[in-house]
Coordinates of C-alpha atoms in Angstrom, one line a residue:
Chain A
X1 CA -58.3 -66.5 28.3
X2 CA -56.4 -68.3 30.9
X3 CA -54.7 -66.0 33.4
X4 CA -53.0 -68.0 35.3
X5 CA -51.4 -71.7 34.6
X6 CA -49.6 -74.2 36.7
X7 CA -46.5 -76.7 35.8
X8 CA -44.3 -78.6 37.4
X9 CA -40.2 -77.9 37.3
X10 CA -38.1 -79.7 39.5
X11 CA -34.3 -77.8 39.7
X12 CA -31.6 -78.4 41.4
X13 CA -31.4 -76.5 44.9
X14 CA -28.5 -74.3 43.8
X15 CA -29.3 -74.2 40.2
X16 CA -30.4 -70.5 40.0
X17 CA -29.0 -70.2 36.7
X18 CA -31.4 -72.6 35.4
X19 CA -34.1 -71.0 37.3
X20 CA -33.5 -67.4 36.2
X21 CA -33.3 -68.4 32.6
X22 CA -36.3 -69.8 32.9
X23 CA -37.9 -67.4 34.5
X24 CA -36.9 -64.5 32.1
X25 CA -38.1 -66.8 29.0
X26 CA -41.6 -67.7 30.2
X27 CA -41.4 -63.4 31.2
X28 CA -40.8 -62.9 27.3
X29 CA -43.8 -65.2 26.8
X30 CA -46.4 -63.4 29.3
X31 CA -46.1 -65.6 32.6
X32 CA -44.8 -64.4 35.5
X33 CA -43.8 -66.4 38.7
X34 CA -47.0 -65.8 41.3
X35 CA -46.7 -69.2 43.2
X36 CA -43.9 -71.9 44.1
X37 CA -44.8 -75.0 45.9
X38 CA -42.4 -78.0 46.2
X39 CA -42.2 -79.0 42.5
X40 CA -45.2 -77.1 41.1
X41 CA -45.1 -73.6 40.2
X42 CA -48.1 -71.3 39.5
X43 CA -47.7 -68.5 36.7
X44 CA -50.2 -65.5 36.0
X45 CA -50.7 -63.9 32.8
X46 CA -49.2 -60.6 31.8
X47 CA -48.2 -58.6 29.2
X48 CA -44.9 -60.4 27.2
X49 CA -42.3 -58.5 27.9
X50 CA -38.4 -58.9 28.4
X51 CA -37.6 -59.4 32.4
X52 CA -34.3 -60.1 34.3
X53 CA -35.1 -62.1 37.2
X54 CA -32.7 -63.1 40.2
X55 CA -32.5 -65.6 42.6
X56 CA -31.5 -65.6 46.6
X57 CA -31.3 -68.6 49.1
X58 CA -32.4 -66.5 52.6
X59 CA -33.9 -69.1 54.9
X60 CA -37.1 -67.8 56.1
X61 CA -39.3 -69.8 59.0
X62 CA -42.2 -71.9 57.6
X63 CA -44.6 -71.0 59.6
X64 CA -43.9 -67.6 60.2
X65 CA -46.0 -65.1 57.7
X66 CA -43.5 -62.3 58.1
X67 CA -40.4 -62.1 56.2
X68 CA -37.3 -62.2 58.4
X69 CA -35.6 -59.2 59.1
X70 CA -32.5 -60.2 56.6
X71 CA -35.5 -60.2 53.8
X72 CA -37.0 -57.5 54.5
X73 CA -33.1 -55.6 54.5
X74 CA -32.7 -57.5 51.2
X75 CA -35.9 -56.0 49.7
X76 CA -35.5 -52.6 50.6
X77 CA -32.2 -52.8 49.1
X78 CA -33.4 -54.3 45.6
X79 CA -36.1 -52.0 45.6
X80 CA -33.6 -48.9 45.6
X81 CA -32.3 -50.7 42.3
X82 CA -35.4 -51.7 40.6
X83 CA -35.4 -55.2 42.0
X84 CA -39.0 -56.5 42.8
X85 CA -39.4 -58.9 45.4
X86 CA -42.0 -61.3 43.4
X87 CA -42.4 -64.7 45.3
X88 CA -40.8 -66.0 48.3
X89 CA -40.9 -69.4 49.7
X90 CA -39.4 -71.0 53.1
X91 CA -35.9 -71.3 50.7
X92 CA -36.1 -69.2 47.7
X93 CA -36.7 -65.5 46.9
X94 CA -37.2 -64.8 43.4
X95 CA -37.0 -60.6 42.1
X96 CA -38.2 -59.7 39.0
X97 CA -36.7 -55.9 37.2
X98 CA -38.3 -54.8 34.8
X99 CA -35.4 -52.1 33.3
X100 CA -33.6 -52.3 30.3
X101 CA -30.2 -52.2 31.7
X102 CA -30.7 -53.0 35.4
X103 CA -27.7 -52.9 38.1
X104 CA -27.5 -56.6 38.0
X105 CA -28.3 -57.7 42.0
X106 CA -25.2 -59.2 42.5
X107 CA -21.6 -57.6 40.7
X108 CA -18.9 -59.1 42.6
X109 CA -18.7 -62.9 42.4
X110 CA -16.8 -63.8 45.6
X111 CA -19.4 -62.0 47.4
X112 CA -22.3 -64.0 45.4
X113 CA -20.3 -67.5 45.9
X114 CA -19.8 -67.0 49.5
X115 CA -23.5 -65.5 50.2
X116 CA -25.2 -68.3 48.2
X117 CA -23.0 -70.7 49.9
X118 CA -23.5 -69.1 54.2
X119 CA -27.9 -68.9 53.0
X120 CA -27.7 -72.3 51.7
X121 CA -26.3 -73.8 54.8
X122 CA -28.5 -72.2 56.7
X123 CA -31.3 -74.6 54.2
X124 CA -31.3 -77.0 52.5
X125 CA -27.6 -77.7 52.1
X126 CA -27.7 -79.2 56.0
X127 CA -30.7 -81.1 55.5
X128 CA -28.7 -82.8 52.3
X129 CA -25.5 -83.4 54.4
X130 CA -27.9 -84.9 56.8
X131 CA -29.8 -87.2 54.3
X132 CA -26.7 -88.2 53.0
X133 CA -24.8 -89.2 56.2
X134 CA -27.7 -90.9 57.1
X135 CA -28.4 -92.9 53.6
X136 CA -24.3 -93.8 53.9
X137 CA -25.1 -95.4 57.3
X138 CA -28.1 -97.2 56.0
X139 CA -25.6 -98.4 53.1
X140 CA -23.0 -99.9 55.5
X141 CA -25.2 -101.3 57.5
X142 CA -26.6 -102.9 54.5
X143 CA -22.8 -104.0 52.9
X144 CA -22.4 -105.2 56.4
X145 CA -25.3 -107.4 56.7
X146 CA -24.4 -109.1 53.1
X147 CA -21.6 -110.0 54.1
X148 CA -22.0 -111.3 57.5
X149 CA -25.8 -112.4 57.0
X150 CA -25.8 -112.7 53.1
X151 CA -29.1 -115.4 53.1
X152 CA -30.7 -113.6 55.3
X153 CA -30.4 -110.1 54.0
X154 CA -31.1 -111.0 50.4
X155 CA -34.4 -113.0 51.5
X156 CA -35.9 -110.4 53.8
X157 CA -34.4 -107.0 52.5
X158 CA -33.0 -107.4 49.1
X159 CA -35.1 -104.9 47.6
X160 CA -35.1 -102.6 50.6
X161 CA -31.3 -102.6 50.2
X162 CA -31.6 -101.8 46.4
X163 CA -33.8 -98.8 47.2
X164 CA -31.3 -97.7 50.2
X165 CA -28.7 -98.0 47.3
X166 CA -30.6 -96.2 44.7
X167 CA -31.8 -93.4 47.8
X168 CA -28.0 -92.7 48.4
X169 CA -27.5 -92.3 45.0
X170 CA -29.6 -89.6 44.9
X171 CA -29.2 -88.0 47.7
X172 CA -25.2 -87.4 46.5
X173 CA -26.5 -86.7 42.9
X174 CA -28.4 -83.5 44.8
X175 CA -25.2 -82.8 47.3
X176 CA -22.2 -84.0 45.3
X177 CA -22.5 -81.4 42.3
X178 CA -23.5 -78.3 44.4
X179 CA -19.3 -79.2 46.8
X180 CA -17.8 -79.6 43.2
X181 CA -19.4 -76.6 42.0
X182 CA -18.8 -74.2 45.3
X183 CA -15.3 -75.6 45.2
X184 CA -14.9 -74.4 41.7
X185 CA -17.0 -71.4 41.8
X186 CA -14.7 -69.6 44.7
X187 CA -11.7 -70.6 42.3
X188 CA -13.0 -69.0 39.2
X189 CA -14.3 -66.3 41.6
X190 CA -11.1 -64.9 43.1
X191 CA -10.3 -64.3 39.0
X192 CA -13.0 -62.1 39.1
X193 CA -15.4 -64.6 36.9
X194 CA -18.8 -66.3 37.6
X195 CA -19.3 -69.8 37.1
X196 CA -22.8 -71.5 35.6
X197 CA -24.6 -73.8 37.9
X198 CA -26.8 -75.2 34.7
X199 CA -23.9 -78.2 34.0
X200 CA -24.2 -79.5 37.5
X201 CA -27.5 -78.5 38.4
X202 CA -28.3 -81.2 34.9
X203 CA -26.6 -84.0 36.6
X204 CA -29.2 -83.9 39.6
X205 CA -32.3 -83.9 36.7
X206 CA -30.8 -87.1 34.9
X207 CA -30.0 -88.7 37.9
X208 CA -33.5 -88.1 39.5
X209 CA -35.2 -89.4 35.8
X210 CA -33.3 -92.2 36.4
X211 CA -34.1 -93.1 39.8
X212 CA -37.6 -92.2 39.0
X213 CA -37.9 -95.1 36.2
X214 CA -35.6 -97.6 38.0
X215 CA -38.3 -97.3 41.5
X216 CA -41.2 -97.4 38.9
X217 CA -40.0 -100.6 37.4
X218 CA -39.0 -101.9 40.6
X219 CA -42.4 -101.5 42.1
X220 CA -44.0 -103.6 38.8
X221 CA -41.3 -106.2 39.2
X222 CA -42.0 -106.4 43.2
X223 CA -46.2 -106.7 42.2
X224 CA -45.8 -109.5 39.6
X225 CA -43.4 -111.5 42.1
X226 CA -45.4 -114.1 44.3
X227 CA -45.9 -114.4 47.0
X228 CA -47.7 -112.1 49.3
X229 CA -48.5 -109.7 46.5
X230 CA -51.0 -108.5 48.9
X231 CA -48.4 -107.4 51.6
X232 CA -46.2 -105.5 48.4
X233 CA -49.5 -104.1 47.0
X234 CA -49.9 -102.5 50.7
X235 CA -46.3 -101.5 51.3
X236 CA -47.0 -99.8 47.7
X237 CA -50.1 -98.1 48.4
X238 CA -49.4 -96.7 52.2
X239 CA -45.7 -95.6 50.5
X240 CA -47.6 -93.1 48.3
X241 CA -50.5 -92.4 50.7
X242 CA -48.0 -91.5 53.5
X243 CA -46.4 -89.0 50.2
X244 CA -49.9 -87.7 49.5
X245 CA -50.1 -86.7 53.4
X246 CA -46.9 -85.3 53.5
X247 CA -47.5 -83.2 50.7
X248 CA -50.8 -81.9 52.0
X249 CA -49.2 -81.3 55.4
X250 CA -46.9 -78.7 53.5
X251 CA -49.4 -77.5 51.5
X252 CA -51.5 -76.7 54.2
X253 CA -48.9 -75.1 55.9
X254 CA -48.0 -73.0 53.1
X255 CA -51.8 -71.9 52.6
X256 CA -51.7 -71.0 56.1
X257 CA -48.4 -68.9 55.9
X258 CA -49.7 -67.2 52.6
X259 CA -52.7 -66.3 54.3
X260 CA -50.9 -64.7 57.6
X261 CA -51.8 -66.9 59.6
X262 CA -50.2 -66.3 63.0
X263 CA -46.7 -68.8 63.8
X264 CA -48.5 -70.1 66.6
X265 CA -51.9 -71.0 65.4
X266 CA -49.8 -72.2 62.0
X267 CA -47.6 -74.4 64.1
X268 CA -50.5 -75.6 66.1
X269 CA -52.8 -76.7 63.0
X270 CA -49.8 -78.5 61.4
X271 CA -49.2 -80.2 64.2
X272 CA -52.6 -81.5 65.0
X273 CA -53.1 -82.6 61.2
X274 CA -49.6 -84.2 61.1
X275 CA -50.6 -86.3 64.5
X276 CA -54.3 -87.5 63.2
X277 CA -52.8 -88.4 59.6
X278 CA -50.1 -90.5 61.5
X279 CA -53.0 -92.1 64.0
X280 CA -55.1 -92.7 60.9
X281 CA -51.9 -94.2 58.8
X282 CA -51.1 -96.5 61.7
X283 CA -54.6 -97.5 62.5
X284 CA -54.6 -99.1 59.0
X285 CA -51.3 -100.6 59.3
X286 CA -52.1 -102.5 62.6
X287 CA -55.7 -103.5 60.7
X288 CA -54.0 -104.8 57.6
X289 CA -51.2 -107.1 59.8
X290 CA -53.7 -108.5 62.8
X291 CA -57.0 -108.3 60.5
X292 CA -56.3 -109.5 56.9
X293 CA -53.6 -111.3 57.9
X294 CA -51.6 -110.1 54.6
X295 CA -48.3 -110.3 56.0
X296 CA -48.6 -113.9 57.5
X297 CA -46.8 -117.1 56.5
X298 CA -50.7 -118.6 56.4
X299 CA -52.1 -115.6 54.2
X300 CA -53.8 -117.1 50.9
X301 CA -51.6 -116.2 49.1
X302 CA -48.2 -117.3 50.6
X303 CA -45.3 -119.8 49.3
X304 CA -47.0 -121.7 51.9
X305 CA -50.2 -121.6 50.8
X306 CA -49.6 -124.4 48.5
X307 CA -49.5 -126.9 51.0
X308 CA -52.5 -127.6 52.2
X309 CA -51.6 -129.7 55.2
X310 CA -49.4 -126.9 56.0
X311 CA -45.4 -128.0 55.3
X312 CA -44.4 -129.4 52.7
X313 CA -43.0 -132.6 54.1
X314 CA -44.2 -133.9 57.3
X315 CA -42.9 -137.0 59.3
X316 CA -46.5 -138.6 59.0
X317 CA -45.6 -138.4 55.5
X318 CA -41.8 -140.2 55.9
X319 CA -42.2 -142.0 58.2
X320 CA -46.3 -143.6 57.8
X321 CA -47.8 -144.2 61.2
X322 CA -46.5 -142.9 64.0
X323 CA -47.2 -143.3 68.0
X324 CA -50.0 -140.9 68.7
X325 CA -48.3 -138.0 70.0
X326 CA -48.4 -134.2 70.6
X327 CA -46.2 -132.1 67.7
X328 CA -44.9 -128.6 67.7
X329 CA -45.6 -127.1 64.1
X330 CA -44.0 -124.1 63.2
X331 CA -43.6 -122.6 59.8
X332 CA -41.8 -118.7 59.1
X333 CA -40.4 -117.1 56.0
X334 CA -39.3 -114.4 54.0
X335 CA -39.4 -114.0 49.8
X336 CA -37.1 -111.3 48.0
X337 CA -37.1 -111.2 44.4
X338 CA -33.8 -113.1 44.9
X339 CA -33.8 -115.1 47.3
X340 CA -36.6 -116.8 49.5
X341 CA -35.9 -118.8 52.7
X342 CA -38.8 -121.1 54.5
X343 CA -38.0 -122.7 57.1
X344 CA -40.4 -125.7 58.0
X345 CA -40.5 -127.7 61.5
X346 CA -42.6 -130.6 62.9
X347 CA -41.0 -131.1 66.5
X348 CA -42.1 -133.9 68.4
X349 CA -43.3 -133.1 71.9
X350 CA -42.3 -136.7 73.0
X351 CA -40.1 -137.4 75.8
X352 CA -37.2 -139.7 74.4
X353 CA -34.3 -141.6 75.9
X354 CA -30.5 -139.9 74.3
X355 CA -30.5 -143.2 72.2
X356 CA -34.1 -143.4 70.8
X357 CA -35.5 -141.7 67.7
X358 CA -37.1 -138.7 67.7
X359 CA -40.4 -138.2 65.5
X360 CA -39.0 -134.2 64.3
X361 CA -38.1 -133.0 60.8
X362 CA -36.9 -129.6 60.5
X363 CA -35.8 -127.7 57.4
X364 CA -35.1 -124.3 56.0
X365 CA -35.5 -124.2 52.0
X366 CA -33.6 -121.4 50.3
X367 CA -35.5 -120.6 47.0
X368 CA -32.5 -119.4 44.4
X369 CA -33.9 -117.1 42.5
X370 CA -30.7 -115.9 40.5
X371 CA -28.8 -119.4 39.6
X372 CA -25.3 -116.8 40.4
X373 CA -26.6 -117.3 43.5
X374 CA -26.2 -121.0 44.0
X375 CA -22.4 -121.6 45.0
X376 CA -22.9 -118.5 47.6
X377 CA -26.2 -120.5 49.1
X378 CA -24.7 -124.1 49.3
X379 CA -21.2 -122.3 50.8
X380 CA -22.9 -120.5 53.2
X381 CA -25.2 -123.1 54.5
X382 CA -22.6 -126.2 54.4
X383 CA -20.7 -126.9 58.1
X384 CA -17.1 -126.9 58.8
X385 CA -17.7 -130.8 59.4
X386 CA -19.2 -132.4 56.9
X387 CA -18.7 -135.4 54.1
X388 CA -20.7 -135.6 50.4
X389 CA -23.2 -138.6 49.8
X390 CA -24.4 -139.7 47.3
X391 CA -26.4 -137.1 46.0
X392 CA -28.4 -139.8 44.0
X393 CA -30.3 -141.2 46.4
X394 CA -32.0 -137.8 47.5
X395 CA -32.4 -137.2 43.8
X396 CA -30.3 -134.0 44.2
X397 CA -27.2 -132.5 42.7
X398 CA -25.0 -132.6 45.1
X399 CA -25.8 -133.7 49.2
X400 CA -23.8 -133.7 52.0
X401 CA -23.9 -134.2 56.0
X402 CA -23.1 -132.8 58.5
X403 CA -20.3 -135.3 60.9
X404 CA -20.6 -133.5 63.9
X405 CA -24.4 -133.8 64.9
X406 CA -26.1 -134.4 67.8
X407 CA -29.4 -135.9 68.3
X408 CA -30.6 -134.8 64.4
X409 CA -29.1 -136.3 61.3
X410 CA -28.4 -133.1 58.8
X411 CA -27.8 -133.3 55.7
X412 CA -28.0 -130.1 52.9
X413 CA -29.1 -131.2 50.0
X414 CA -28.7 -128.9 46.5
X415 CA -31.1 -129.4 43.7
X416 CA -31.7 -126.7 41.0
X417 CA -34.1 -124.3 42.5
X418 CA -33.4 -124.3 45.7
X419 CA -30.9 -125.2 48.7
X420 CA -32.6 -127.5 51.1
X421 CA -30.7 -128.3 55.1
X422 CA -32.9 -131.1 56.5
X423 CA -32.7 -132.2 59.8
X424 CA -34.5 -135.7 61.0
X425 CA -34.8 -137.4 64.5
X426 CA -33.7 -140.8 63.3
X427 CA -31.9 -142.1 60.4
X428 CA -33.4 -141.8 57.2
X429 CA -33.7 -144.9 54.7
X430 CA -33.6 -144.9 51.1
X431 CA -37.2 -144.2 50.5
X432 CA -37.8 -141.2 52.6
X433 CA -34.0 -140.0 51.0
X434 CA -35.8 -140.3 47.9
X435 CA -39.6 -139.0 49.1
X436 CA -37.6 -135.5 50.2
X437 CA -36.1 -135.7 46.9
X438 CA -39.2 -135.9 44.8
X439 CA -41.0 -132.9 47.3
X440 CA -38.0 -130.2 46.7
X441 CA -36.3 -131.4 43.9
X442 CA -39.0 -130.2 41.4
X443 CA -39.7 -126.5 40.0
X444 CA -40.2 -124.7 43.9
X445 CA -40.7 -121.0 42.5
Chain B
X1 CA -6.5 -71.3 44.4
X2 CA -9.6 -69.3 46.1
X3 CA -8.3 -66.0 47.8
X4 CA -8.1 -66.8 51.5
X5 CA -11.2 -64.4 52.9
X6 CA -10.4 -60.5 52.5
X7 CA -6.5 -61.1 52.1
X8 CA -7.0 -58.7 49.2
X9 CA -10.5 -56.6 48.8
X10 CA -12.1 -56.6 45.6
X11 CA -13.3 -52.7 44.6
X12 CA -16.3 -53.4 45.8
X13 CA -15.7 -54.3 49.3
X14 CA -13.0 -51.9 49.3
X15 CA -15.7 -49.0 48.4
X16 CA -17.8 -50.4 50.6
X17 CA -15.9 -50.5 53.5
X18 CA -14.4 -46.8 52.4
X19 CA -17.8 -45.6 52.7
X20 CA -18.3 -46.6 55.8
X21 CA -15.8 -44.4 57.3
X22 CA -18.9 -42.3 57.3
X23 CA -21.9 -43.4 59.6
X24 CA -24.4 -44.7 56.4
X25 CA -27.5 -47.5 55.6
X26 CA -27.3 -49.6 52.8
X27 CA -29.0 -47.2 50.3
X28 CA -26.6 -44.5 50.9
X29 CA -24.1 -47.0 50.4
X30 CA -25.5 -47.8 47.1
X31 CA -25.7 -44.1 45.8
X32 CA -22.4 -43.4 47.5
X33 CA -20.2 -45.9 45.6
X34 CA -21.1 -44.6 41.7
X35 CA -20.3 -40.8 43.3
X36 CA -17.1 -41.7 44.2
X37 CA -15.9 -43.3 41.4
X38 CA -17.6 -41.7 38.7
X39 CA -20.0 -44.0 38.1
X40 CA -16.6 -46.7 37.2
X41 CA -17.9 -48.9 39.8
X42 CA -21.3 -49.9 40.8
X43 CA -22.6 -52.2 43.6
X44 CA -25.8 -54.6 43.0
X45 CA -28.0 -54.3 46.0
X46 CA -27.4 -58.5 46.8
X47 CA -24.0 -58.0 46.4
X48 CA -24.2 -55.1 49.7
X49 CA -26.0 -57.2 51.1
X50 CA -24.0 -60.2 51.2
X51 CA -20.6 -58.0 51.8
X52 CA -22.7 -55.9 54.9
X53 CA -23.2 -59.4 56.2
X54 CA -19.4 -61.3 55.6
X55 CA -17.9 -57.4 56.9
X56 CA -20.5 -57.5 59.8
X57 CA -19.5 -61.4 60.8
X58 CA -15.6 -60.4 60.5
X59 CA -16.1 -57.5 62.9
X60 CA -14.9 -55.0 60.2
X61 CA -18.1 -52.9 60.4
X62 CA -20.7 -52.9 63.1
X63 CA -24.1 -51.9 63.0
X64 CA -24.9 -48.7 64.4
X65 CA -28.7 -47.8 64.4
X66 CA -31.8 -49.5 63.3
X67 CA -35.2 -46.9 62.5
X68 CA -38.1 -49.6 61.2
X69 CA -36.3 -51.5 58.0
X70 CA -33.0 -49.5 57.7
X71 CA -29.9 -50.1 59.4
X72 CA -26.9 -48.1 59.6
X73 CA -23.9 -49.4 60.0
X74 CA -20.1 -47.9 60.4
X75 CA -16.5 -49.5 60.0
X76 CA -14.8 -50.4 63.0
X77 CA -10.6 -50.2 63.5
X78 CA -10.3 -54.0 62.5
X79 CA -12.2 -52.3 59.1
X80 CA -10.2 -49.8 58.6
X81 CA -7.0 -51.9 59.2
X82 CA -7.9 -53.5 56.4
X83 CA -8.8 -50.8 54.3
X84 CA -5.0 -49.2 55.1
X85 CA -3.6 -52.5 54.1
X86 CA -5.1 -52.9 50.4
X87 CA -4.6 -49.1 50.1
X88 CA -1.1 -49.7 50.7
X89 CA -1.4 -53.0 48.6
X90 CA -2.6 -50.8 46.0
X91 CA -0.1 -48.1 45.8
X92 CA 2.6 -50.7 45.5
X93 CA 1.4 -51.7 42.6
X94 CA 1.2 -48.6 41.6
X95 CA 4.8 -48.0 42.2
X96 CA 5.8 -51.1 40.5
X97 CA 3.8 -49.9 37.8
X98 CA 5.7 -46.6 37.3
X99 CA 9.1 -48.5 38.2
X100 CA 8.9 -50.8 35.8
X101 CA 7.1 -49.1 32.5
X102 CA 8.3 -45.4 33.4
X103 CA 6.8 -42.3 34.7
X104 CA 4.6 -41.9 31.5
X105 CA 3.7 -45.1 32.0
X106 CA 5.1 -46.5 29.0
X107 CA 8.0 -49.6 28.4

């Protein structure tokens, strides 16, 4: 028969109602707590038998096999009443009694409240403040760059900023009901009562299912988008891979501990571990950008890649033959599952005279994605001085040019998939008007 | 509106800290409080532990003597202050008591 058996619970940091019911029911069923680590917790086999268990939030050092002093005081205490110290991790204790009618471990509910409260910010309740100022930044910083940068930040970060979003969400699910409950526990507890953590502590669970499913789906969204599904397969893959080497960095370090393994040597192994894991992680990264190429505008598998000349529209192209000459060819990008922005240029290395043509066509096509993204695209990129054409001739929706221009005729053209500003060294005639016309104005996803 | 921190003592930091009139460690604390009130009151061992800390960080007791895991602690006049003032809080209420529903104790 199996002795021992391992699940996984994840509860809220404060939640040690939910943990000590729990507890006591798997105790009625046979299984007592042996083992917690992170998420997964490891029960042996015993004889079924009612248990009241209790919970305390003493901070103990990670590396350090000894319990700290306040534990050990703890302990002794609890064991003058029956109370068995059963499993402790870095931020949990867990005591088991075994009595009928125990002296519960804690009988005066101001004490518990403020106790729970000083251990906790001692823990994990900093490291949440923490997370939480810091996910709050990233979301400013995020709000501030869609407004002042809005094309730009929805091309190169739009799902980044989604998961910042979703992380902050989180992180105040965890924080947000432990401040109302404290806040409401001390209330209820100058009356003399005790208030459950199970309501709040169920908030966190529903909001952490959520966010689960929502960066699940995400990541298949991201996968099936093109292009550069290599690079998102890779930011993917060396997400969880950094995850599976976290957790076997703490795991590790908890085998150590359990094992009384000295502080030092503990804190010395980790480290080393820790440092190769991040040299091998990095290693792969620098092989994957400068080897395979995955991230480049020229990677097989790039909006660019279906040009096979390289841009899309080149003056050889407008304009037929042209003077032998030297040109500057640059091409750059970024695709969100938004909004994508290209920007192509053919610059002529040509000295000219200020009245002469110039052989150079430059643009920057902004793929809409999300047709409620239009208006914002066409607003953003027009100029303060400009005049509408006739959209007709460019085989667009609506065109426009810019009056105040120096050496390059501009002109922003709007057709239905995309936003297209086109600049061009000389003055375009009808039939290269209508050539850029019949390039962009067709299905560009 | 939560009770601004020991403005009034609950019994069981008020047997607590009465105990500690006495030199004691946490155990004899925990036998103590049942023997003096007839078993009416009882403290849980977190509960001590939590109230030696609070009472420690307030400078109503201080700790006395430490032999291997046990550490004795004793109140100290800021303690005792304290202690006078819920006693007195107490009898008042007593006193109202008896004022206002008679000596018997009846309306």
């Amino acid at each position: 028969m199996k002795t021992r058996k391992r699940t996984w619970k994840r509860i809220a940091f404060f939640d040690s109602c939910e943990t000590v019911c729990y507890l006591e029911k798997k105790a009625r069923e046979g299984w007592v707590l042996e083992h917690v680590f992170g998420i997964w917790w490891t029960f042996r086999w015993t004889e079924p038998r009612p248990a009241h268990v209790w919970i305390s939030y003493l901070t103990q050092d990670v590396y350090d096999p000894e319990p700290s002093e306040k534990l050990e005081n703890m302990t002794e205490l609890g064991e003058h009443t029956g109370w068995q110290l059963t499993v402790t991790t870095p931020t949990m204790q867990v005591f088991y009694n075994w009595e009928q009618t125990p002296i519960p471990m804690e009988t005066d509910p101001v004490a518990h409240v403020e106790g729970m409260h000083r251990s906790l910010k001692q823990g994990a309740l900093t490291l949440y403040r923490v997370l939480f100022g810091l996910a709050l930044a990233c979301l400013l910083v995020n709000l501030w760059s869609l407004l002042k940068m809005p094309l730009w930040a929805l091309s190169h970060y739009a799902e980044w900023m989604l998961d910042d979003f979703l992380l902050f969400v989180v992180i105040g699910a965890e924080l947000i009901p432990y401040e109302l409950w404290y806040r409401k526990a001390r209330k209820v507890a100058a009356q003399g009562e005790w208030l459950d953590t199970r309501p709040w502590g169920r908030v966190i669970r529903w909001v952490l299912m959520a966010y689960v499913i929502l960066w699940l789906s995400g990541i298949v969204v991201t996968l099936v988008v093109k292009p550069w599904v290599h690079a998102r397969l890779f930011i993917v893959v060396s997400g969880v891979a950094f995850a599976v080497g976290w957790c076997f960095v703490l795991w590790m370090r908890d085998v150590l501990r359990r094992r009384k393994v000295s502080r030092g040597k503990n804190e010395v192994m980790t480290a080393a571990v820790s440092f190769l894991g991040v040299m091998a992680f990095v290693g792969v990264m620098v092989a994957v950008f400068t080897h395979w190429n995955w991230f480049s505008p020229t990677s097989v598998d790039s909006w660019w890649s279906q040009y096979p000349d390289g841009l899309p529209l080149t003056v050889e192209q407008l304009r037929g033959e042209v003077d032998e000459q030297e040109f500057w060819v640059h091409r750059d990008g970024e695709e969100s599952l938004v909004l994508g922005q290209y920007l192509g240029w053919q610059v002529s290395e040509r000295e000219t005279g200020p009245d002469e043509d110039m052989d150079t066509v430059m643009y920057t096509v902004t793929l809409v994605k999300l047709p409620a993204l239009h208006n914002l695209c066409r607003d953003t990129m027009l100029w303060a001085d400009h005049e509408a054409v006739d959209p007709t001739l460019w085989l667009a929706q609506e065109a426009y040019r810019e009056t105040d221009h120096g050496r390059l005729r501009t002109y922003l053209l709007c057709y239905e998939t995309c936003v297209v500003e086109i600049r061009f060294g000389w003055e375009p005639t009808v039939e290269q008007m209508q050539l850029v016309g019949e390039t962009f104005g067709g299905d560009m996803l | 509106m939560a009770r601004v921190k020991f403005q009034t003592l609950s019994e069981q930091m008020f047997y607590v800290l009465l105990c500690l009139r006495e030199e004691r460690c946490g155990i004899d604390i925990l036998d103590q409080v049942p023997t003096m009130t007839d078993g009416r009151v009882r403290v849980g061992s977190g509960t001590l532990y939590n109230l030696l800390e609070q009472f420690l960080d307030a400078g109503c007791i201080e700790e006395t003597r430490v032999e291997g895991r046990r550490r004795s602690y004793l109140i100290t006049p800021k303690g005792q202050e304290m202690l006078d003032q819920e006693y007195q809080r107490i009898c008042a209420q007593a006193r109202d008591y008896l004022r206002w529903t008679g000596e018997e104790g009846h309306p």
